[in-house]
XYZ file of C-alpha atoms in Angstrom:
704
model
C -0.044 -0.082 -0.066
C 1.472 3.386 -0.954
C 2.580 5.798 1.701
C 2.311 9.497 1.461
C 3.338 12.388 3.647
C 0.407 15.006 3.667
C 0.945 18.228 5.413
C 3.726 16.792 7.484
C 1.972 13.423 8.473
C 2.591 10.109 7.096
C -0.270 7.957 5.980
C -0.784 4.783 4.220
C -3.532 4.428 1.449
C -5.096 1.704 -0.656
C -3.675 1.360 -4.128
C -5.483 3.046 -7.010
C -7.059 5.930 -5.116
C -6.536 9.558 -6.405
C -4.794 12.170 -4.354
C -8.062 13.937 -3.675
C -9.528 10.733 -2.224
C -6.218 10.113 -0.211
C -6.433 13.578 1.249
C -10.091 12.901 2.257
C -9.057 9.818 4.028
C -6.403 11.879 5.859
C -9.202 14.179 7.109
C -8.142 17.087 4.633
C -10.727 18.681 2.442
C -9.697 19.500 -1.058
C -12.037 21.866 -2.853
C -13.361 20.823 -6.173
C -15.981 21.655 -8.886
C -15.667 18.952 -11.494
C -14.594 15.980 -9.509
C -17.411 13.469 -8.269
C -16.752 10.184 -6.770
C -19.237 8.385 -8.962
C -18.437 10.117 -12.271
C -15.352 9.711 -14.444
C -12.508 12.181 -13.993
C -12.400 15.333 -16.043
C -9.688 17.252 -14.455
C -10.908 20.537 -15.974
C -11.727 23.003 -13.185
C -8.230 22.933 -11.560
C -9.713 23.835 -8.066
C -8.165 20.720 -6.560
C -4.585 21.731 -7.173
C -2.066 20.635 -4.578
C 1.658 20.972 -4.370
C 3.800 17.726 -4.783
C 7.505 18.190 -3.407
C 9.829 17.875 -6.493
C 7.300 18.771 -9.094
C 7.697 22.036 -10.827
C 4.005 23.210 -10.644
C 0.753 22.255 -8.638
C -0.993 19.047 -9.847
C -4.645 18.333 -10.154
C -5.261 15.805 -7.323
C -8.361 14.459 -8.874
C -6.329 13.141 -11.801
C -3.371 11.810 -10.067
C -3.099 8.343 -8.498
C -1.225 7.827 -5.235
C 0.604 5.224 -7.350
C 1.897 7.721 -9.735
C 4.155 9.282 -7.207
C 7.681 8.154 -6.534
C 9.615 8.401 -3.310
C 12.028 11.156 -2.669
C 15.862 10.674 -3.451
C 16.470 10.018 0.374
C 13.693 7.277 0.196
C 11.013 9.123 2.113
C 7.539 8.816 0.738
C 6.255 11.452 -1.482
C 5.320 14.740 0.157
C 2.084 16.642 -0.562
C 1.240 20.176 0.642
C -2.460 21.154 0.651
C -2.051 24.558 2.421
C 1.058 26.059 1.088
C 1.182 29.619 -0.320
C 1.523 28.218 -3.866
C -1.749 26.170 -3.405
C -3.495 29.131 -1.860
C -2.631 31.335 -4.712
C -3.589 28.758 -7.248
C -7.015 28.486 -5.728
C -7.565 32.184 -5.512
C -6.673 32.364 -9.245
C -8.940 29.614 -10.213
C -11.826 31.306 -8.451
C -11.005 34.580 -9.866
C -11.014 33.366 -13.274
C -14.414 31.519 -12.669
C -15.988 34.724 -11.344
C -14.961 36.801 -14.347
C -18.075 35.708 -16.289
C -20.318 34.521 -13.425
C -23.303 36.709 -13.022
C -23.766 38.433 -9.641
C -27.304 37.132 -9.133
C -26.802 35.174 -5.910
C -29.962 37.013 -4.390
C -32.174 35.589 -7.068
C -30.475 32.197 -7.641
C -32.189 29.076 -6.418
C -28.814 27.670 -5.628
C -28.266 30.318 -3.034
C -27.435 28.794 0.352
C -26.436 25.469 -1.306
C -23.990 26.705 -3.807
C -20.456 25.131 -4.003
C -19.298 28.153 -5.838
C -20.447 30.589 -2.874
C -19.027 28.183 -0.244
C -15.669 27.865 -2.099
C -15.296 31.529 -2.776
C -15.876 32.298 0.837
C -13.389 29.678 2.011
C -10.612 29.880 -0.621
C -11.275 32.966 -2.832
C -9.675 36.481 -3.048
C -11.766 39.485 -1.860
C -11.333 41.375 -5.131
C -11.274 40.951 -8.905
C -8.917 42.568 -11.507
C -11.026 42.007 -14.520
C -13.262 44.825 -15.806
C -14.425 43.276 -19.078
C -18.011 42.662 -20.055
C -19.240 39.357 -18.744
C -19.965 36.609 -21.370
C -23.582 35.818 -21.882
C -25.029 32.362 -23.060
C -28.392 31.660 -24.145
C -30.499 29.394 -21.860
C -31.515 25.891 -23.062
C -34.607 24.014 -22.930
C -34.216 20.869 -21.103
C -37.802 19.812 -20.346
C -40.267 20.567 -17.611
C -37.946 19.659 -14.680
C -34.723 21.638 -15.372
C -34.470 25.383 -15.548
C -31.185 26.574 -17.177
C -29.209 29.778 -16.536
C -26.261 28.907 -18.695
C -24.367 32.168 -18.063
C -23.669 30.770 -14.659
C -22.094 27.604 -16.107
C -18.494 26.981 -15.363
C -18.144 23.975 -17.623
C -17.485 21.394 -14.966
C -19.345 18.796 -17.219
C -20.733 16.886 -14.320
C -24.154 16.873 -16.066
C -22.753 15.701 -19.336
C -20.852 12.804 -17.674
C -23.947 11.873 -15.425
C -26.255 11.634 -18.426
C -23.685 9.584 -20.390
C -22.285 7.189 -17.623
C -25.226 6.825 -15.052
C -28.312 7.564 -16.958
C -26.997 6.013 -19.990
C -28.457 8.615 -22.467
C -26.206 10.903 -24.375
C -28.613 13.842 -24.346
C -26.115 16.499 -23.057
C -22.676 17.505 -24.591
C -20.573 20.449 -25.174
C -20.259 22.425 -28.242
C -17.659 25.172 -29.110
C -14.331 25.907 -27.714
C -12.796 28.172 -25.272
C -15.105 30.943 -24.086
C -17.418 29.850 -26.776
C -18.013 26.427 -25.195
C -21.743 25.754 -24.242
C -23.436 22.822 -22.542
C -26.542 21.980 -24.619
C -28.741 19.185 -25.896
C -27.693 17.696 -29.325
C -31.289 17.881 -30.609
C -32.707 20.802 -29.008
C -35.523 19.066 -27.000
C -36.344 18.171 -23.475
C -34.438 15.437 -21.741
C -36.203 12.096 -21.956
C -34.262 10.255 -19.214
C -36.283 9.380 -16.099
C -33.096 10.165 -14.058
C -32.483 13.654 -15.585
C -33.435 15.481 -12.375
C -30.073 14.334 -10.741
C -28.159 16.869 -12.697
C -29.706 19.591 -10.605
C -28.016 18.225 -7.467
C -24.796 17.804 -9.365
C -24.465 21.307 -10.795
C -22.130 23.179 -8.398
C -23.124 26.799 -9.508
C -26.894 27.040 -10.238
C -26.767 26.760 -14.005
C -29.188 23.985 -13.631
C -31.933 24.272 -11.138
C -35.231 22.599 -10.424
C -38.089 24.169 -12.565
C -40.975 23.018 -10.343
C -39.206 24.288 -7.299
C -38.096 27.676 -8.729
C -38.491 30.626 -6.391
C -40.608 28.743 -3.863
C -38.254 28.521 -0.821
C -34.807 29.012 0.496
C -33.080 25.845 2.026
C -32.940 27.555 5.494
C -36.577 27.814 5.633
C -37.251 24.265 5.188
C -37.410 21.306 7.748
C -35.440 18.425 6.434
C -36.671 14.863 7.178
C -34.679 11.747 6.239
C -37.159 9.154 4.886
C -37.777 6.305 2.416
C -39.212 6.592 -1.106
C -42.397 4.633 -1.896
C -42.696 5.328 -5.692
C -41.017 1.914 -6.466
C -39.928 -1.139 -4.536
C -36.222 -0.072 -4.021
C -36.698 1.911 -0.986
C -34.440 4.706 -2.103
C -33.074 6.951 0.754
C -34.570 10.391 0.458
C -34.804 13.654 2.360
C -38.117 15.337 2.415
C -37.981 19.124 2.656
C -41.015 20.796 3.945
C -42.190 24.323 4.979
C -45.152 24.257 7.511
C -47.618 21.732 6.253
C -46.520 21.429 2.642
C -43.720 19.362 1.206
C -41.590 21.613 -1.062
C -39.062 19.094 -2.554
C -37.662 15.589 -2.390
C -33.944 15.069 -2.569
C -31.770 11.829 -2.489
C -29.679 10.775 0.415
C -26.564 8.803 0.155
C -27.135 4.899 0.526
C -24.547 2.806 -1.236
C -26.520 -0.278 -0.762
C -29.508 0.825 -2.645
C -29.632 4.030 -4.571
C -26.071 5.297 -4.071
C -27.006 8.987 -4.295
C -29.508 8.956 -7.211
C -33.330 8.983 -7.463
C -35.690 8.830 -10.304
C -37.605 11.874 -11.498
C -40.903 10.495 -10.292
C -39.328 10.153 -6.771
C -38.005 13.717 -6.827
C -40.870 15.554 -8.378
C -43.972 13.871 -7.173
C -44.289 16.118 -4.240
C -46.890 18.369 -5.870
C -49.273 15.277 -6.011
C -49.202 15.271 -2.081
C -51.263 18.447 -1.999
C -53.806 17.987 -4.725
C -56.932 15.762 -4.826
C -56.585 14.905 -1.173
C -59.140 13.214 0.984
C -59.239 15.311 4.102
C -62.490 14.327 5.624
C -64.663 11.076 5.754
C -67.435 10.632 3.171
C -70.535 8.395 3.076
C -72.521 7.835 0.005
C -76.141 8.865 0.510
C -78.733 8.699 -2.264
C -76.125 7.974 -4.774
C -73.768 10.798 -3.901
C -70.865 11.074 -1.668
C -71.360 13.601 0.993
C -68.853 14.664 3.821
C -69.479 13.075 7.265
C -68.043 12.745 10.642
C -65.751 9.971 11.631
C -68.561 8.490 13.843
C -71.005 8.684 11.075
C -68.650 6.875 8.700
C -67.777 4.165 11.252
C -71.545 3.747 11.981
C -72.243 3.143 8.307
C -69.659 0.583 8.003
C -70.864 -1.148 11.341
C -74.414 -1.227 9.987
C -73.480 -2.891 6.783
C -71.279 -5.433 8.504
C -73.939 -6.215 11.083
C -74.634 -9.868 10.939
C -72.642 -10.337 7.675
C -70.833 -13.798 7.329
C -67.139 -13.502 7.244
C -66.887 -15.110 3.974
C -68.750 -12.282 2.269
C -66.070 -9.766 3.424
C -62.908 -9.089 1.384
C -59.871 -6.819 1.837
C -57.236 -5.689 -0.720
C -54.108 -3.741 0.301
C -52.587 -1.269 -2.172
C -49.130 -0.573 -3.406
C -48.332 2.219 -1.116
C -49.458 0.767 2.195
C -47.014 0.514 5.000
C -46.580 -2.812 7.102
C -48.300 -1.425 10.249
C -51.665 -0.687 8.456
C -51.479 -3.965 6.570
C -50.816 -5.896 9.706
C -53.728 -4.076 11.404
C -56.101 -4.833 8.379
C -55.109 -8.563 8.249
C -55.819 -8.688 12.068
C -59.180 -7.097 11.427
C -59.973 -9.329 8.619
C -59.197 -12.494 10.601
C -61.199 -11.187 13.575
C -64.212 -10.804 11.282
C -63.715 -14.407 10.209
C -62.835 -13.730 6.521
C -60.222 -15.699 4.683
C -60.425 -13.114 1.767
C -57.349 -10.696 1.925
C -54.726 -10.035 -0.692
C -51.854 -7.410 -1.242
C -51.113 -8.551 -4.894
C -53.617 -6.175 -6.581
C -51.903 -6.698 -10.014
C -52.488 -10.455 -9.613
C -48.839 -11.631 -9.302
C -48.542 -15.207 -8.528
C -46.388 -15.097 -5.515
C -46.950 -17.043 -2.549
C -45.153 -16.608 0.876
C -45.903 -20.265 1.662
C -43.309 -21.135 -0.699
C -40.626 -19.261 1.081
C -39.193 -15.713 1.036
C -36.528 -16.622 -1.203
C -39.124 -17.091 -3.991
C -40.295 -13.591 -3.984
C -37.098 -11.441 -3.063
C -34.248 -9.962 -4.811
C -31.872 -12.457 -3.148
C -28.534 -11.150 -4.677
C -29.370 -7.702 -3.168
C -29.101 -4.579 -5.152
C -25.571 -3.982 -4.286
C -24.847 -7.677 -5.549
C -25.386 -6.216 -9.051
C -21.883 -4.898 -8.821
C -20.613 -8.407 -8.405
C -22.611 -10.208 -11.065
C -20.999 -11.173 -14.363
C -23.947 -12.213 -16.266
C -27.659 -11.039 -16.370
C -30.880 -12.871 -17.579
C -33.755 -10.406 -17.525
C -37.229 -12.108 -17.796
C -40.464 -10.178 -18.208
C -38.956 -6.996 -16.804
C -38.096 -3.615 -17.916
C -35.945 -2.259 -15.152
C -35.604 1.186 -16.670
C -39.286 1.780 -16.011
C -39.778 -0.568 -12.998
C -36.708 0.500 -11.086
C -34.608 3.282 -12.848
C -31.949 3.458 -10.243
C -31.532 -0.411 -10.187
C -31.198 -0.292 -13.971
C -28.613 2.511 -13.699
C -26.622 0.077 -11.586
C -26.784 -2.650 -14.182
C -25.481 -0.037 -16.632
C -22.648 0.816 -14.244
C -21.768 -2.789 -13.980
C -21.655 -3.234 -17.760
C -19.662 -0.083 -18.224
C -17.038 -1.134 -15.690
C -16.651 -4.484 -17.643
C -16.385 -2.468 -20.814
C -19.534 -4.077 -22.207
C -18.205 -7.736 -21.858
C -20.860 -8.808 -19.472
C -23.501 -10.880 -21.213
C -27.016 -9.532 -20.691
C -30.028 -11.551 -22.056
C -33.525 -10.125 -22.268
C -36.863 -12.452 -22.505
C -39.850 -10.308 -23.067
C -40.569 -6.991 -24.758
C -37.872 -5.262 -26.369
C -37.010 -1.896 -24.805
C -34.122 0.630 -24.684
C -32.424 -0.318 -21.396
C -29.519 2.210 -22.047
C -27.147 -0.676 -22.340
C -26.451 -3.412 -24.910
C -28.009 -6.799 -24.588
C -28.906 -9.934 -26.454
C -32.647 -10.177 -27.255
C -33.395 -13.877 -26.654
C -37.120 -14.153 -27.084
C -40.566 -12.961 -26.165
C -42.173 -15.349 -23.824
C -42.144 -18.626 -21.711
C -40.949 -20.707 -24.742
C -37.587 -19.030 -24.729
C -37.205 -19.378 -20.937
C -38.027 -23.152 -21.489
C -35.085 -23.471 -23.990
C -32.705 -21.975 -21.324
C -34.051 -24.734 -18.924
C -33.563 -27.685 -21.348
C -30.331 -26.375 -22.597
C -31.238 -25.731 -26.129
C -30.683 -21.945 -26.296
C -27.461 -20.721 -27.839
C -27.136 -17.924 -24.955
C -26.970 -20.525 -22.275
C -23.236 -21.276 -22.397
C -22.447 -17.525 -21.666
C -24.586 -17.733 -18.730
C -22.989 -21.001 -17.532
C -19.588 -19.687 -17.948
C -20.224 -16.790 -15.507
C -19.138 -17.218 -11.958
C -22.073 -15.221 -10.627
C -24.941 -15.107 -13.032
C -28.093 -13.161 -12.042
C -31.590 -13.840 -13.171
C -34.168 -11.024 -12.665
C -37.691 -11.843 -12.830
C -40.242 -8.980 -13.406
C -43.842 -8.536 -12.668
C -44.612 -8.753 -16.378
C -44.043 -12.468 -16.057
C -45.770 -13.053 -12.937
C -49.085 -11.151 -13.347
C -50.292 -13.385 -16.034
C -52.760 -16.342 -15.348
C -49.906 -18.746 -15.682
C -47.581 -16.709 -13.435
C -47.079 -19.531 -10.877
C -45.856 -21.955 -13.710
C -43.531 -19.202 -14.939
C -42.248 -18.621 -11.487
C -41.387 -22.369 -11.192
C -39.757 -22.294 -14.638
C -37.647 -19.238 -13.756
C -36.462 -21.217 -10.724
C -35.550 -24.126 -13.034
C -33.579 -21.564 -15.203
C -31.751 -20.244 -12.231
C -30.435 -23.471 -11.416
C -29.744 -24.306 -15.006
C -27.530 -21.338 -15.600
C -25.569 -21.946 -12.232
C -27.125 -18.917 -10.355
C -27.399 -20.942 -7.167
C -23.887 -21.285 -5.613
C -23.887 -21.680 -1.870
C -19.988 -22.120 -1.940
C -19.832 -18.431 -2.925
C -22.735 -17.317 -0.799
C -24.514 -16.363 -4.200
C -28.233 -16.703 -4.802
C -28.774 -15.192 -8.172
C -32.619 -15.837 -8.366
C -34.231 -12.400 -8.013
C -37.749 -11.153 -8.249
C -37.993 -7.364 -9.008
C -41.034 -5.815 -7.464
C -42.640 -2.552 -8.643
C -44.824 -1.833 -5.650
C -43.363 -0.521 -2.392
C -45.828 -2.547 -0.276
C -45.490 -5.754 -2.031
C -42.561 -7.383 -0.170
C -43.859 -6.510 3.268
C -47.412 -7.641 2.238
C -46.012 -11.089 1.510
C -43.796 -11.042 4.578
C -46.917 -10.493 6.726
C -49.046 -13.010 4.764
C -51.583 -10.774 3.141
C -52.721 -13.596 0.902
C -55.911 -15.546 1.066
C -56.172 -18.058 3.848
C -57.342 -21.596 3.033
C -60.524 -21.355 0.957
C -60.050 -17.651 0.685
C -60.385 -15.427 -2.587
C -57.464 -13.567 -4.238
C -57.990 -10.196 -6.014
C -59.235 -11.688 -9.159
C -61.621 -13.920 -7.400
C -62.804 -11.147 -5.168
C -63.667 -8.916 -8.202
C -65.536 -11.848 -9.713
C -67.344 -12.582 -6.507
C -68.277 -8.888 -6.141
C -69.646 -8.788 -9.617
C -71.814 -11.795 -9.054
C -73.063 -10.371 -5.553
C -71.320 -13.269 -3.552
C -68.970 -10.755 -1.935
C -70.928 -8.189 -0.038
C -68.315 -5.908 1.443
C -64.931 -5.005 -0.091
C -62.217 -3.009 1.919
C -59.704 -1.120 -0.175
C -56.605 -0.057 1.653
C -55.370 2.376 -0.947
C -56.164 -0.087 -3.662
C -56.602 1.987 -6.796
C -54.975 -0.314 -9.530
C -57.894 -2.626 -9.749
C -60.885 -2.618 -11.997
C -63.407 -0.941 -9.834
C -66.143 -1.450 -12.427
C -66.080 -5.130 -11.446
C -66.950 -4.467 -7.829
C -70.686 -4.660 -8.844
C -73.141 -3.886 -6.075
C -70.721 -4.681 -3.351
C -70.420 -2.183 -0.433
C -67.039 -0.645 -0.740
C -64.924 0.883 1.870
C -61.896 2.999 0.666
C -59.284 3.987 2.994
C -56.545 6.191 1.463
C -54.955 9.440 0.880
C -56.194 10.507 -2.711
C -59.510 10.821 -4.675
C -58.522 8.308 -7.188
C -60.508 5.501 -8.826
C -61.070 3.660 -5.491
C -62.581 6.619 -3.820
C -64.872 7.350 -6.840
C -66.430 3.902 -6.351
C -66.484 3.980 -2.621
C -69.564 3.863 -0.397
C -67.564 5.054 2.542
C -64.308 6.983 2.312
C -61.798 6.995 5.343
C -59.040 9.520 4.660
C -55.508 8.297 5.384
C -52.038 9.514 5.384
C -49.572 9.621 2.592
C -46.111 8.062 2.890
C -44.611 11.481 3.793
C -47.161 11.924 6.651
C -46.585 8.900 8.815
C -43.955 6.691 10.325
C -44.216 3.414 8.627
C -42.239 0.298 7.919
C -41.739 -0.822 4.269
C -39.680 -3.747 3.015
C -37.926 -3.273 -0.189
C -37.547 -5.729 -3.116
C -34.351 -7.264 -1.590
C -36.124 -7.901 1.735
C -34.631 -4.998 3.643
C -36.978 -3.457 6.370
C -36.729 0.473 6.306
C -38.859 3.104 7.951
C -40.403 6.243 6.751
C -40.516 9.334 9.028
C -43.260 11.998 9.299
C -42.297 15.205 7.446
C -45.722 16.862 7.510
C -49.216 16.018 9.137
C -52.098 14.664 7.096
C -54.576 17.457 5.862
C -57.764 18.209 7.624
C -59.222 15.198 9.418
C -57.282 12.507 7.828
C -55.498 10.121 10.007
C -52.683 7.616 10.134
C -53.956 4.420 8.555
C -53.281 1.970 11.390
C -55.190 4.311 13.838
C -58.244 4.292 11.363
C -58.257 0.493 11.417
C -57.824 0.317 15.105
C -60.719 2.867 15.611
C -63.027 0.942 13.298
C -62.355 -2.389 14.983
C -63.626 -0.862 18.265
C -66.802 0.308 16.614
C -67.243 -3.037 15.199
C -67.001 -4.843 18.659
C -63.683 -6.535 17.497
C -61.179 -4.364 19.141
C -57.616 -4.962 18.028
C -55.121 -5.779 20.905
C -53.083 -2.676 20.573
C -53.612 0.979 21.359
C -50.371 2.604 20.265
C -47.910 2.415 17.485
C -45.386 0.760 19.907
C -47.802 -2.021 20.846
C -48.762 -2.676 17.217
C -45.102 -2.933 16.253
C -44.271 -5.212 19.328
C -46.927 -7.595 18.274
C -45.915 -7.354 14.527
C -42.191 -7.975 15.373
C -43.152 -10.804 17.561
C -44.964 -12.532 14.685
C -42.334 -11.497 12.119
C -39.015 -10.774 13.827
C -37.086 -9.739 10.668
C -39.211 -6.677 10.387
C -37.489 -5.429 13.469
C -34.043 -5.520 11.885
C -34.166 -2.149 10.186
C -31.778 -1.758 7.122
C -30.745 -5.301 7.551
C -31.236 -8.097 5.108
C -31.937 -11.579 6.618
C -30.974 -14.075 3.845
C -33.746 -16.201 2.779
C -33.401 -20.034 2.482
C -32.340 -20.717 -0.956
C -33.522 -24.339 -0.676
C -36.990 -23.128 -1.137
C -36.016 -22.096 -4.763
C -34.854 -25.719 -5.403
C -38.237 -26.990 -4.072
C -39.903 -24.485 -6.296
C -38.040 -25.684 -9.282
C -39.009 -29.313 -8.574
C -42.680 -28.467 -9.295
C -44.132 -29.270 -12.641
C -44.798 -26.124 -14.687
C -46.633 -25.740 -17.968
C -46.825 -22.149 -18.749
C -49.018 -20.889 -21.529
C -47.762 -19.008 -24.711
C -47.583 -15.387 -25.615
C -44.997 -12.647 -25.018
C -44.345 -11.074 -21.556
C -46.081 -7.793 -21.571
C -44.559 -4.688 -19.702
C -45.814 -4.468 -16.079
C -45.824 -0.589 -16.299
C -47.521 1.221 -19.230
C -46.759 4.718 -18.091
C -43.863 5.198 -15.667
C -45.150 8.615 -14.428
C -48.654 7.580 -13.579
C -48.356 4.418 -11.618
C -50.089 5.365 -8.257
C -52.693 7.760 -6.877
C -50.011 10.349 -5.820
C -48.340 10.325 -9.183
C -51.720 10.715 -11.007
C -52.744 13.719 -8.924
C -49.315 15.515 -9.788
C -49.202 18.145 -12.469
C -45.404 17.537 -12.932
C -46.031 13.893 -13.571
C -48.771 14.704 -16.132
C -46.424 16.997 -17.920
C -43.718 14.315 -18.117
C -46.100 11.705 -19.208
C -47.270 13.906 -22.046
C -43.610 14.822 -23.052
C -42.812 11.138 -23.359
C -46.026 10.211 -25.151
C -45.185 12.959 -27.783
C -41.737 11.225 -28.487
C -40.828 7.851 -29.671
C -40.668 5.628 -26.635
C -37.332 4.313 -27.787
C -35.775 7.752 -28.342
C -32.456 8.092 -26.531
C -31.208 11.399 -27.610
C -28.798 9.753 -30.167
C -31.566 8.636 -32.484
C -32.276 10.720 -35.558
């Protein structure tokens, strides 16, 4: 391991790291604009200059490795100075040059208070400038409905260009011109189509790229910042919810290397305006064919009247995609108390069964395990739509291997931002992998850690159970199950935040019970008299027939329109709730704001209703509820930890006979931006949906 003397102290560092990283490990901050740990090295801002003993001029610490330096003539390790007079003057000079053309509009810049240029000018800059020339002016660019541009502020750090190419995988930004005529622009003069584009706002160090929806709404010091977890997909990305008063003003990513690194999707980032529109803020009861506002007592009384004397088999409950574990646990408890076996959390009809073992419905390799995989088989999934951040991780793995990692896709063809071999459209191709007749199989067998990713597009079909078993056979056939390497390459990619927790809690029909599809059929025929929808809006409500519908949720979406009684609940930013992500990692959201009006946390609503029904649930506080939930499901108490599932259950699943049908795997998500009630209430999401609908879905920015 190389040794360096930095500012008089000797340190030992891992091989291959840069000087700027070495200084950080030594506890010394080196200013920078263009350098970013997750992007390639550009070395063009020169702010990170340090002095190396024996070298004639300062060097860019971001572009020089610790292995590039040689010991001194007397054998002492290379000596680095980070605070010498030479370094100080170099930094002052860089900042003086950057400020020649930078406009003095800090009072109206949305980056104010969070600006790297402000901070570094204060810490390392000079208190006067010697240039009196006119400042350069650059035309602003149109980058779509999410990003506001003030290109005169741009210092050409190229972070945005590198992010779009290397992380988002879409070459939509680039530089034209040279010298002072250089400009960052889109190639085709249109809005960015990547669903990760909002991250360039976080990367921009000077306010040249700012958030258009957030423009001029608030200053950072006015906001209450709450660490939380995203619920827009099943990854459980780490986020920070910034709120002022009772309103969420913006959502930003937090660093979590195990899940989202420091990126989030555009839906996660900008869905916040949907949290304030079309909200259910009071109970409603349908009278004479119309929903009218009511008190909580009146709403509960209407439900109690309808359930009075009702046989439990005629009651059904469906949990939606945004529900937290606490309210699903309470709903299951209530359903069992009423004597009903009819409950389901799989409103899309996915054929997953917790009785077969947790390993049969989790992303067993873990999200971070993508970095170790050396072959991929994607079955019935479009990860770019179902989990954009996970898709970016696959792209990163492919780029680090210089595109030499085999990636096979079975299902609909899509632009995944990385190259792949299209193997086929449906179960027949997967069967060829199993029986060894497909030409792509040797590439998978040759891999040390192959990974199979099974999406909801393959599981929501009527033959989903057979396809699940066939996928388990395929995982064994390609060598994805390697206990000696502690590698389980069988992975199910969920698209709903509530799904893994619902399966962990057993929100599936009990013996003789009805699943979602059967409940809808029973409601249509009149067999099912009462249906309880816990935020379930992705079902066909027209099939509920004359059933009495109780809807509990946060937004006036399709479920609320069909409801006979509406119980207003809290959105994911308005409650403390436990979610389990697709890899089986329990995480907890935090309350950033309070629910509007008379809306309440969802578990409290279920608990209060149970008391009115005379079936009081055995907990009065969140602590008591969680104590009981953790007693029944201990792994949920291990927050941010993954309990490995028993891989033997996958082998047992593979031993089952499977005869899937024919036909291609259809995408699980039709419109990435309109997948849940909060997103459908968002004007920003509606604009993004319209933007993408007006372009070719396969456009990448490099297509003509």
